Short mmCIF file of C-alpha atoms in Angstrom, two decimals:
data_model
loop_
_atom_site.label_atom_id
_atom_site.label_comp_id
_atom_site.label_asym_id
_atom_site.label_seq_id
_atom_site.Cartn_x
_atom_site.Cartn_y
_atom_site.Cartn_z
CA PHE X 74 0.00 0.00 0.00
CA THR X 75 1.14 3.56 -0.70
CA PHE X 76 -0.35 6.97 0.03
CA GLY X 77 -2.51 9.14 -2.19
CA ASN X 78 -3.65 12.64 -1.32
CA HIS X 79 -6.93 11.58 0.28
CA GLU X 80 -5.19 9.45 2.89
CA PHE X 81 -4.34 12.78 4.55
CA ASP X 82 -7.88 14.21 4.53
CA TYR X 83 -8.29 13.66 8.27
CA GLY X 84 -4.76 14.63 9.21
CA ARG X 85 -1.35 13.09 9.57
CA GLU X 86 -1.80 11.93 13.17
CA ASN X 87 -5.00 10.06 12.33
CA LEU X 88 -3.28 8.41 9.37
CA GLU X 89 -0.32 7.30 11.49
CA LYS X 90 -2.69 5.67 13.99
CA LEU X 91 -4.44 3.81 11.18
CA PHE X 92 -1.40 2.42 9.38
CA ALA X 93 0.10 1.35 12.72
CA LYS X 94 -2.79 -1.13 12.97
CA VAL X 95 -2.69 -2.68 9.49
CA ASN X 96 -1.22 -6.06 8.68
CA PHE X 97 0.13 -5.21 5.22
CA TRP X 98 3.16 -3.33 3.95
CA VAL X 99 2.93 0.49 3.78
CA VAL X 100 5.67 2.06 1.63
CA SER X 101 6.48 5.53 0.36
CA ALA X 102 9.88 6.57 -0.97
CA ASP X 103 9.15 10.25 -1.56
CA LEU X 104 7.69 11.29 1.83
CA TRP X 105 10.29 12.55 4.30
CA ASP X 106 9.59 13.31 7.98
CA LYS X 107 11.63 16.46 8.60
CA LYS X 108 11.24 16.44 12.37
CA ARG X 109 12.33 12.83 12.81
CA GLY X 110 14.93 12.98 10.06
CA ARG X 111 13.75 9.83 8.31
CA TYR X 112 11.28 8.53 5.77
CA PHE X 113 7.64 8.85 6.85
CA VAL X 114 7.30 5.08 6.38
CA LYS X 115 9.53 2.43 4.82
CA PRO X 116 10.47 3.55 1.28
CA PHE X 117 10.33 -0.02 -0.06
CA THR X 118 9.84 -3.65 0.87
CA ILE X 119 11.01 -6.95 -0.58
CA ILE X 120 8.47 -9.73 -1.06
CA ARG X 121 9.52 -13.32 -1.65
CA ARG X 122 7.30 -15.57 -3.72
CA GLY X 123 9.03 -18.92 -4.15
CA PRO X 124 12.38 -18.25 -5.80
CA VAL X 125 11.34 -14.76 -6.94
CA ARG X 126 12.39 -11.64 -5.01
CA ILE X 127 10.08 -8.70 -5.73
CA GLY X 128 11.06 -5.15 -4.77
CA VAL X 129 8.15 -2.76 -4.17
CA ILE X 130 8.61 1.04 -4.00
CA GLY X 131 5.81 3.45 -3.03
CA LEU X 132 5.22 6.98 -4.36
CA ALA X 133 2.85 9.69 -3.15
CA PRO X 134 1.81 12.50 -5.56
CA LYS X 135 4.54 14.96 -6.54
CA ASN X 136 2.12 17.83 -5.90
CA LEU X 137 0.76 16.49 -2.60
CA PHE X 138 0.95 19.93 -0.98
CA SER X 139 -1.29 21.34 -3.71
CA LEU X 140 -3.88 18.61 -3.13
CA SER X 141 -4.15 18.50 0.66
CA LEU X 142 -4.50 20.94 3.53
CA ARG X 143 -1.05 22.00 4.67
CA ASP X 144 -1.88 21.47 8.34
CA ASN X 145 -2.56 17.83 7.51
CA LEU X 146 0.97 17.49 6.09
CA ARG X 147 2.81 19.35 8.84
CA GLY X 148 6.43 18.23 9.14
CA LEU X 149 6.46 16.31 5.85
CA GLU X 150 8.40 16.97 2.66
CA VAL X 151 7.89 15.46 -0.79
CA LEU X 152 11.25 14.38 -2.21
CA PRO X 153 12.14 14.49 -5.94
CA VAL X 154 10.43 11.42 -7.40
CA GLU X 155 12.88 10.44 -10.15
CA LYS X 156 15.85 10.81 -7.81
CA VAL X 157 14.45 8.56 -5.06
CA VAL X 158 13.24 5.93 -7.52
CA ARG X 159 16.68 5.70 -9.18
CA LYS X 160 18.23 5.34 -5.73
CA PHE X 161 15.95 2.53 -4.58
CA VAL X 162 15.96 0.69 -7.90
CA ARG X 163 19.72 0.43 -7.44
CA VAL X 164 19.36 -0.63 -3.78
CA LEU X 165 16.80 -3.30 -4.63
CA ARG X 166 18.91 -4.71 -7.48
CA GLU X 167 21.89 -4.84 -5.14
CA ASN X 168 19.68 -6.80 -2.72
CA GLY X 169 18.98 -9.43 -5.35
CA CYS X 170 15.51 -8.41 -6.52
CA ASP X 171 14.44 -10.10 -9.74
CA ILE X 172 11.72 -7.57 -10.57
CA ILE X 173 10.85 -4.10 -9.28
CA ILE X 174 7.31 -2.77 -8.93
CA VAL X 175 6.42 0.86 -8.21
CA LEU X 176 3.10 1.56 -6.47
CA SER X 177 2.39 5.05 -7.75
CA HIS X 178 -0.09 7.81 -7.00
CA LEU X 179 1.37 10.07 -9.69
CA GLY X 180 -1.45 9.57 -12.19
CA TYR X 181 -1.21 7.94 -15.61
CA ASN X 182 0.72 10.78 -17.26
CA GLY X 183 3.11 10.88 -14.31
CA ASP X 184 3.62 7.13 -14.55
CA LYS X 185 4.51 7.37 -18.24
CA ALA X 186 6.94 10.21 -17.53
CA LEU X 187 8.58 8.18 -14.75
CA ALA X 188 8.97 5.16 -17.04
CA ARG X 189 10.64 7.35 -19.68
CA LYS X 190 13.05 8.96 -17.21
CA VAL X 191 14.04 6.09 -14.90
CA GLU X 192 15.52 2.79 -16.08
CA GLY X 193 15.04 -0.47 -14.24
CA ILE X 194 11.36 -0.32 -13.27
CA ASP X 195 9.57 -3.47 -14.41
CA VAL X 196 5.99 -2.56 -13.44
CA ILE X 197 4.16 0.58 -12.34
CA VAL X 198 0.81 -0.02 -10.62
CA GLY X 199 -0.84 3.38 -10.84
CA GLY X 200 -3.64 5.37 -9.30
CA HIS X 201 -4.83 8.97 -8.79
CA SER X 202 -6.00 9.65 -12.36
CA HIS X 203 -8.69 6.92 -12.14
CA THR X 204 -7.59 5.57 -15.52
CA ALA X 205 -9.10 2.22 -16.48
CA LEU X 206 -6.39 0.60 -18.62
CA GLN X 207 -8.05 -2.42 -20.19
CA ALA X 208 -4.62 -3.88 -20.97
CA PRO X 209 -1.10 -3.11 -19.76
CA VAL X 210 0.72 -0.27 -21.50
CA LYS X 211 4.46 -0.53 -22.10
CA VAL X 212 6.69 2.55 -21.98
CA ASN X 213 10.35 1.80 -22.65
CA ASN X 214 10.72 -1.49 -20.79
CA THR X 215 8.19 -0.67 -18.07
CA VAL X 216 4.70 -2.17 -17.88
CA ILE X 217 2.06 0.30 -16.62
CA VAL X 218 -1.31 -0.80 -15.24
CA GLN X 219 -4.18 1.01 -13.52
CA ALA X 220 -7.63 -0.28 -12.55
CA GLY X 221 -9.84 2.80 -12.60
CA SER X 222 -11.44 3.84 -9.31
CA ARG X 223 -14.10 3.12 -6.69
CA GLY X 224 -13.56 -0.62 -6.86
CA ARG X 225 -15.32 -0.94 -10.21
CA TYR X 226 -12.50 -3.10 -11.57
CA LEU X 227 -9.96 -5.55 -10.29
CA GLY X 228 -6.73 -5.57 -12.25
CA VAL X 229 -5.24 -8.92 -13.19
CA LEU X 230 -1.57 -8.94 -14.22
CA ASP X 231 0.41 -12.06 -15.09
CA LEU X 232 4.20 -11.74 -15.08
CA LYS X 233 6.75 -14.25 -16.32
CA VAL X 234 10.16 -13.73 -14.73
CA ASP X 235 13.50 -14.75 -16.22
CA LEU X 236 15.40 -15.73 -13.06
CA ASP X 237 18.63 -16.40 -14.93
CA ASN X 238 18.84 -12.79 -16.04
CA ASP X 239 16.83 -11.08 -13.25
CA ARG X 240 14.35 -9.53 -15.62
CA LEU X 241 10.72 -9.54 -16.65
CA ALA X 242 10.34 -11.91 -19.60
CA SER X 243 6.71 -11.20 -20.49
CA SER X 244 3.46 -9.76 -19.14
CA SER X 245 -0.26 -9.85 -19.86
CA GLY X 246 -3.26 -8.46 -18.05
CA PHE X 247 -6.86 -7.31 -18.11
CA LEU X 248 -9.52 -5.62 -15.98
CA LEU X 249 -12.23 -7.66 -14.30
CA GLU X 250 -15.45 -5.70 -13.73
CA THR X 251 -16.84 -6.17 -10.23
CA ARG X 252 -20.40 -4.93 -10.70
CA GLU X 253 -22.07 -8.33 -10.65
CA GLY X 254 -21.65 -11.43 -8.55
CA VAL X 255 -19.56 -9.85 -5.81
CA LYS X 256 -20.53 -11.01 -2.34
CA PRO X 257 -19.79 -8.46 0.42
CA ASP X 258 -17.37 -9.45 3.15
CA SER X 259 -19.58 -10.40 6.10
CA LEU X 260 -17.48 -8.61 8.75
CA MET X 261 -17.24 -5.41 6.74
CA GLN X 262 -20.96 -5.54 5.94
CA ALA X 263 -21.72 -5.88 9.65
CA ILE X 264 -19.63 -2.78 10.39
CA VAL X 265 -21.40 -0.79 7.66
CA ASP X 266 -24.81 -1.94 8.90
CA SER X 267 -24.00 -0.92 12.48
CA LEU X 268 -22.97 2.56 11.35
CA GLU X 269 -26.06 2.83 9.17
CA ASP X 270 -28.20 2.01 12.22
CA ILE X 271 -26.61 4.95 14.04
CA ALA X 272 -26.66 7.57 11.27
CA GLY X 273 -29.07 6.30 8.62
CA GLU X 274 -32.25 7.95 9.87
CA GLU X 275 -30.71 11.42 9.92
CA LEU X 276 -28.84 10.95 6.64
CA ASN X 277 -31.94 9.71 4.83
CA GLN X 278 -34.03 12.69 5.92
CA VAL X 279 -35.55 14.48 2.90
CA ILE X 280 -34.55 18.14 3.14
CA GLY X 281 -35.75 19.53 -0.20
CA VAL X 282 -36.55 18.94 -3.86
CA LEU X 283 -34.22 19.41 -6.83
CA GLU X 284 -36.10 20.49 -9.96
CA THR X 285 -33.19 20.07 -12.40
CA ASP X 286 -30.34 17.57 -12.45
CA TRP X 287 -27.21 18.82 -10.77
CA VAL X 288 -24.27 18.05 -13.07
CA ARG X 289 -20.61 18.74 -12.25
CA HIS X 290 -18.10 20.08 -14.75
CA TYR X 291 -14.39 20.35 -14.01
CA LYS X 292 -13.48 22.74 -16.82
CA SER X 293 -16.63 24.83 -17.31
CA GLU X 294 -19.50 26.42 -15.44
CA SER X 295 -21.93 24.00 -13.78
CA ASN X 296 -25.37 24.49 -12.28
CA ILE X 297 -24.44 22.73 -9.04
CA GLY X 298 -21.30 24.85 -8.83
CA ASN X 299 -23.37 28.01 -9.28
CA TRP X 300 -25.67 27.06 -6.42
CA LEU X 301 -22.85 26.14 -4.04
CA ALA X 302 -20.96 29.34 -4.86
CA ASP X 303 -24.14 31.41 -4.39
CA VAL X 304 -24.66 29.91 -0.94
CA THR X 305 -21.02 30.59 -0.08
CA ARG X 306 -21.36 34.25 -1.06
CA ASP X 307 -24.71 34.74 0.66
CA PHE X 308 -23.65 33.05 3.91
CA THR X 309 -20.41 35.03 4.18
CA GLY X 310 -21.69 38.35 2.83
CA ALA X 311 -18.80 38.56 0.37
CA ASP X 312 -18.74 40.46 -2.91
CA VAL X 313 -17.71 37.35 -4.86
CA ALA X 314 -17.29 33.66 -4.10
CA PHE X 315 -15.38 30.72 -5.56
CA GLN X 316 -16.09 26.99 -5.27
CA ASN X 317 -13.36 24.63 -6.45
CA SER X 318 -14.84 22.20 -8.98
CA GLY X 319 -12.83 19.26 -7.64
CA GLY X 320 -14.51 19.71 -4.26
CA ILE X 321 -17.91 18.87 -5.76
CA ARG X 322 -17.93 15.10 -5.46
CA LYS X 323 -21.28 13.98 -6.82
CA ASN X 324 -23.89 14.66 -9.48
CA LEU X 325 -27.51 14.56 -8.32
CA PRO X 326 -30.61 13.75 -10.40
CA ALA X 327 -33.76 15.82 -10.06
CA GLY X 328 -36.04 14.69 -7.25
CA LYS X 329 -35.89 14.50 -3.49
CA ILE X 330 -32.71 15.71 -1.80
CA THR X 331 -31.54 13.94 1.34
CA ALA X 332 -28.93 14.98 3.89
CA ARG X 333 -26.89 12.00 2.67
CA ASP X 334 -26.77 13.55 -0.81
CA VAL X 335 -25.20 16.72 0.58
CA TRP X 336 -22.66 14.73 2.62
CA GLU X 337 -21.68 12.95 -0.60
CA ILE X 338 -21.50 16.20 -2.58
CA ALA X 339 -19.36 17.92 0.09
CA PRO X 340 -17.66 15.17 2.13
CA PHE X 341 -14.50 16.92 3.28
CA GLY X 342 -15.70 18.85 6.31
CA ASN X 343 -14.50 22.19 4.95
CA TYR X 344 -15.54 25.57 6.34
CA PHE X 345 -15.83 28.99 4.74
CA VAL X 346 -13.14 31.68 4.73
CA LYS X 347 -12.90 35.27 3.49
CA PHE X 348 -10.09 37.50 2.30
CA GLU X 349 -9.76 40.86 0.58
CA VAL X 350 -8.11 41.74 -2.71
CA SER X 351 -7.86 44.82 -4.87
CA GLY X 352 -9.62 44.90 -8.20
CA LYS X 353 -6.23 44.53 -9.84
CA GLN X 354 -5.58 41.35 -7.86
CA LEU X 355 -9.06 40.02 -8.59
CA ARG X 356 -8.51 40.46 -12.30
CA SER X 357 -5.15 38.68 -12.05
CA MET X 358 -6.92 35.79 -10.27
CA LEU X 359 -9.30 35.47 -13.21
CA GLU X 360 -6.42 35.70 -15.70
CA TRP X 361 -4.73 32.82 -13.84
CA GLN X 362 -7.96 30.80 -14.02
CA ALA X 363 -8.45 31.65 -17.70
CA ALA X 364 -4.93 30.42 -18.46
CA GLY X 365 -5.76 27.06 -16.88
CA LYS X 366 -2.98 27.34 -14.32
CA GLY X 367 -5.07 26.43 -11.27
CA GLU X 368 -7.97 24.16 -10.41
CA PHE X 369 -11.07 25.45 -12.24
CA CYS X 370 -13.46 27.25 -9.90
CA GLN X 371 -17.18 27.96 -10.05
CA VAL X 372 -18.11 31.57 -9.30
CA SER X 373 -20.78 33.78 -7.76
CA GLY X 374 -21.11 37.55 -7.91
CA LEU X 375 -19.02 37.89 -11.03
CA ARG X 376 -18.94 36.99 -14.71
CA TYR X 377 -16.02 36.70 -17.06
CA VAL X 378 -15.30 35.88 -20.70
CA VAL X 379 -12.36 33.83 -21.95
CA LYS X 380 -10.97 33.36 -25.45
CA GLY X 381 -8.35 30.67 -25.75
CA ARG X 382 -6.42 31.13 -22.54
CA LYS X 383 -6.88 34.89 -22.35
CA LEU X 384 -9.29 36.85 -20.16
CA LEU X 385 -11.34 39.18 -22.37
CA SER X 386 -13.60 40.85 -19.82
CA ALA X 387 -14.87 40.56 -16.26
CA THR X 388 -17.56 42.19 -14.14
CA VAL X 389 -18.54 42.10 -10.47
CA GLN X 390 -22.28 42.28 -9.94
CA GLY X 391 -22.72 43.82 -13.39
CA ARG X 392 -19.99 46.45 -13.08
CA SER X 393 -16.49 46.51 -14.53
CA ILE X 394 -13.81 45.62 -12.02
CA ASP X 395 -12.32 48.75 -10.43
CA PRO X 396 -8.57 48.08 -10.09
CA ASP X 397 -8.36 50.25 -6.95
CA HIS X 398 -11.48 48.99 -5.19
CA VAL X 399 -11.16 46.41 -2.40
CA TYR X 400 -13.36 43.34 -2.91
CA SER X 401 -14.21 40.69 -0.34
CA VAL X 402 -13.83 37.11 -1.55
CA ALA X 403 -15.32 33.97 0.00
CA THR X 404 -14.40 30.35 -0.56
CA ASN X 405 -13.67 27.23 1.50
CA ASN X 406 -10.60 26.66 3.64
CA TYR X 407 -9.05 24.22 1.14
CA VAL X 408 -8.99 26.90 -1.55
CA GLY X 409 -7.91 29.45 1.05
CA ASP X 410 -4.94 27.20 1.82
CA HIS X 411 -3.86 27.13 -1.86
CA LEU X 412 -4.33 30.69 -3.09
CA HIS X 413 -1.11 30.68 -5.08
CA ASP X 414 -1.75 27.34 -6.79
CA ILE X 415 -5.37 28.11 -7.67
CA PHE X 416 -5.24 31.88 -8.30
CA GLY X 417 -1.56 32.84 -8.53
CA LEU X 418 -1.79 35.13 -5.49
CA ASP X 419 1.16 36.05 -3.29
CA GLU X 420 -0.06 34.36 -0.11
CA SER X 421 2.25 36.44 2.09
CA LYS X 422 0.16 39.50 1.19
CA ILE X 423 -3.27 37.92 1.82
CA THR X 424 -4.97 37.52 5.21
CA VAL X 425 -7.43 34.63 5.17
CA VAL X 426 -10.09 34.82 7.90
CA PRO X 427 -12.26 31.83 8.92
CA VAL X 428 -16.03 32.38 8.88
CA LYS X 429 -17.70 30.36 11.65
CA PRO X 430 -15.22 27.45 11.28
CA ASN X 431 -17.33 25.17 13.48
CA TYR X 432 -20.18 25.51 10.95
CA LEU X 433 -19.09 23.17 8.14
CA ASP X 434 -19.91 23.92 4.52
CA ARG X 435 -22.17 20.88 4.13
CA ASP X 436 -24.18 21.95 7.21
CA VAL X 437 -24.67 25.36 5.63
CA PHE X 438 -25.72 23.74 2.34
CA ILE X 439 -28.21 21.52 4.17
CA ASP X 440 -29.70 24.52 5.99
CA TYR X 441 -30.04 26.51 2.76
CA ILE X 442 -31.79 23.62 1.01
CA LYS X 443 -34.23 23.37 3.91
CA LYS X 444 -34.91 27.12 3.71
CA GLN X 445 -35.34 27.18 -0.08
CA GLY X 446 -37.38 23.99 -0.25
CA ARG X 447 -37.24 23.64 -4.02
CA ILE X 448 -33.97 24.16 -5.87
CA ARG X 449 -33.71 25.13 -9.51
CA SER X 450 -30.23 26.18 -10.57
CA VAL X 451 -29.08 26.62 -14.14
CA VAL X 452 -25.95 27.47 -16.10
CA GLN X 453 -26.18 31.23 -16.61
CA GLY X 454 -23.13 32.12 -18.66
CA ARG X 455 -21.15 33.33 -15.67
CA ILE X 456 -18.04 31.85 -17.26
CA ARG X 457 -18.24 32.20 -21.03
CA LYS X 458 -15.72 30.76 -23.45
CA GLU X 459 -15.52 32.33 -26.90
CA LYS X 460 -14.11 30.42 -29.85
#
């Protein structure tokens, strides 16, 4: 097992308690504990299967600090990926490993780049990009596999090892879909059922009605994003609001809305924050977004037009942005923790203020749905892309 970004969603200390209890190998070669002066966990392990010695290296995302709250990563450092992999490929070969496998959370493109840059990796088992590779892909002499996401597939990979020459002789593989005929583990099902008994009644409470399907978009305006951003702006009293598209975790068909739906749409336990920027800074934020440099955000209180990767025009509540005016901006604490990555802002010059941090965003969304009763949100052309 190796770490992805979501393993840190509930903090480093919680994660350390969890992996101290597991009965499988946890490896990560690119996470360094600065306080303790050592790797966060073992960088690699060696597995013996009959006469075959298998070296396994783990890799967390290169951009982990852009994907997680910084407080949840306190004391950690992400080391240069190619450098550590070269180092441990050499160490594992010196320790007699016949094949070397990298467990990677770099994403498919990152896996291909790693295979091109680093010699000696036999197999990369990937994640993060949720890519369903129906058959192994070979880059240089490295086999790359990935089995999608959410347990929809199991990946099957057969390897033939040439022990005389310590190399991978051949490989074949496929994805096995798990939708039908899968019997739940009885112990795990009992745990789920017990938790459902505790929380199910409240989660299944109908809190409103959705008149139009809510559909997420990661690179364009969405109706669900508009509604969430509108609530953010209204609740905080800000001039404008931003909702990161990646933080919207579920589409929702028209019909009854339950509290469970909102928990699944906004599962992270974020809270709202505010900060102030000049009109000049606000325009630069939109230019950064238009150029595709940061995670695409849904907006409220403003509209802007993009052509190619250039910002053509922008207004706040129907008026042109005044470069000297000070605007209040609302978002969630995840975005507030990554203002440079998402908007290109100099974070040393921005003061981010929590807004009722004990009142989580999903609780606010639930309350607003209850107040509004019936929800009809549409795409309004807030973010327009000209050809």
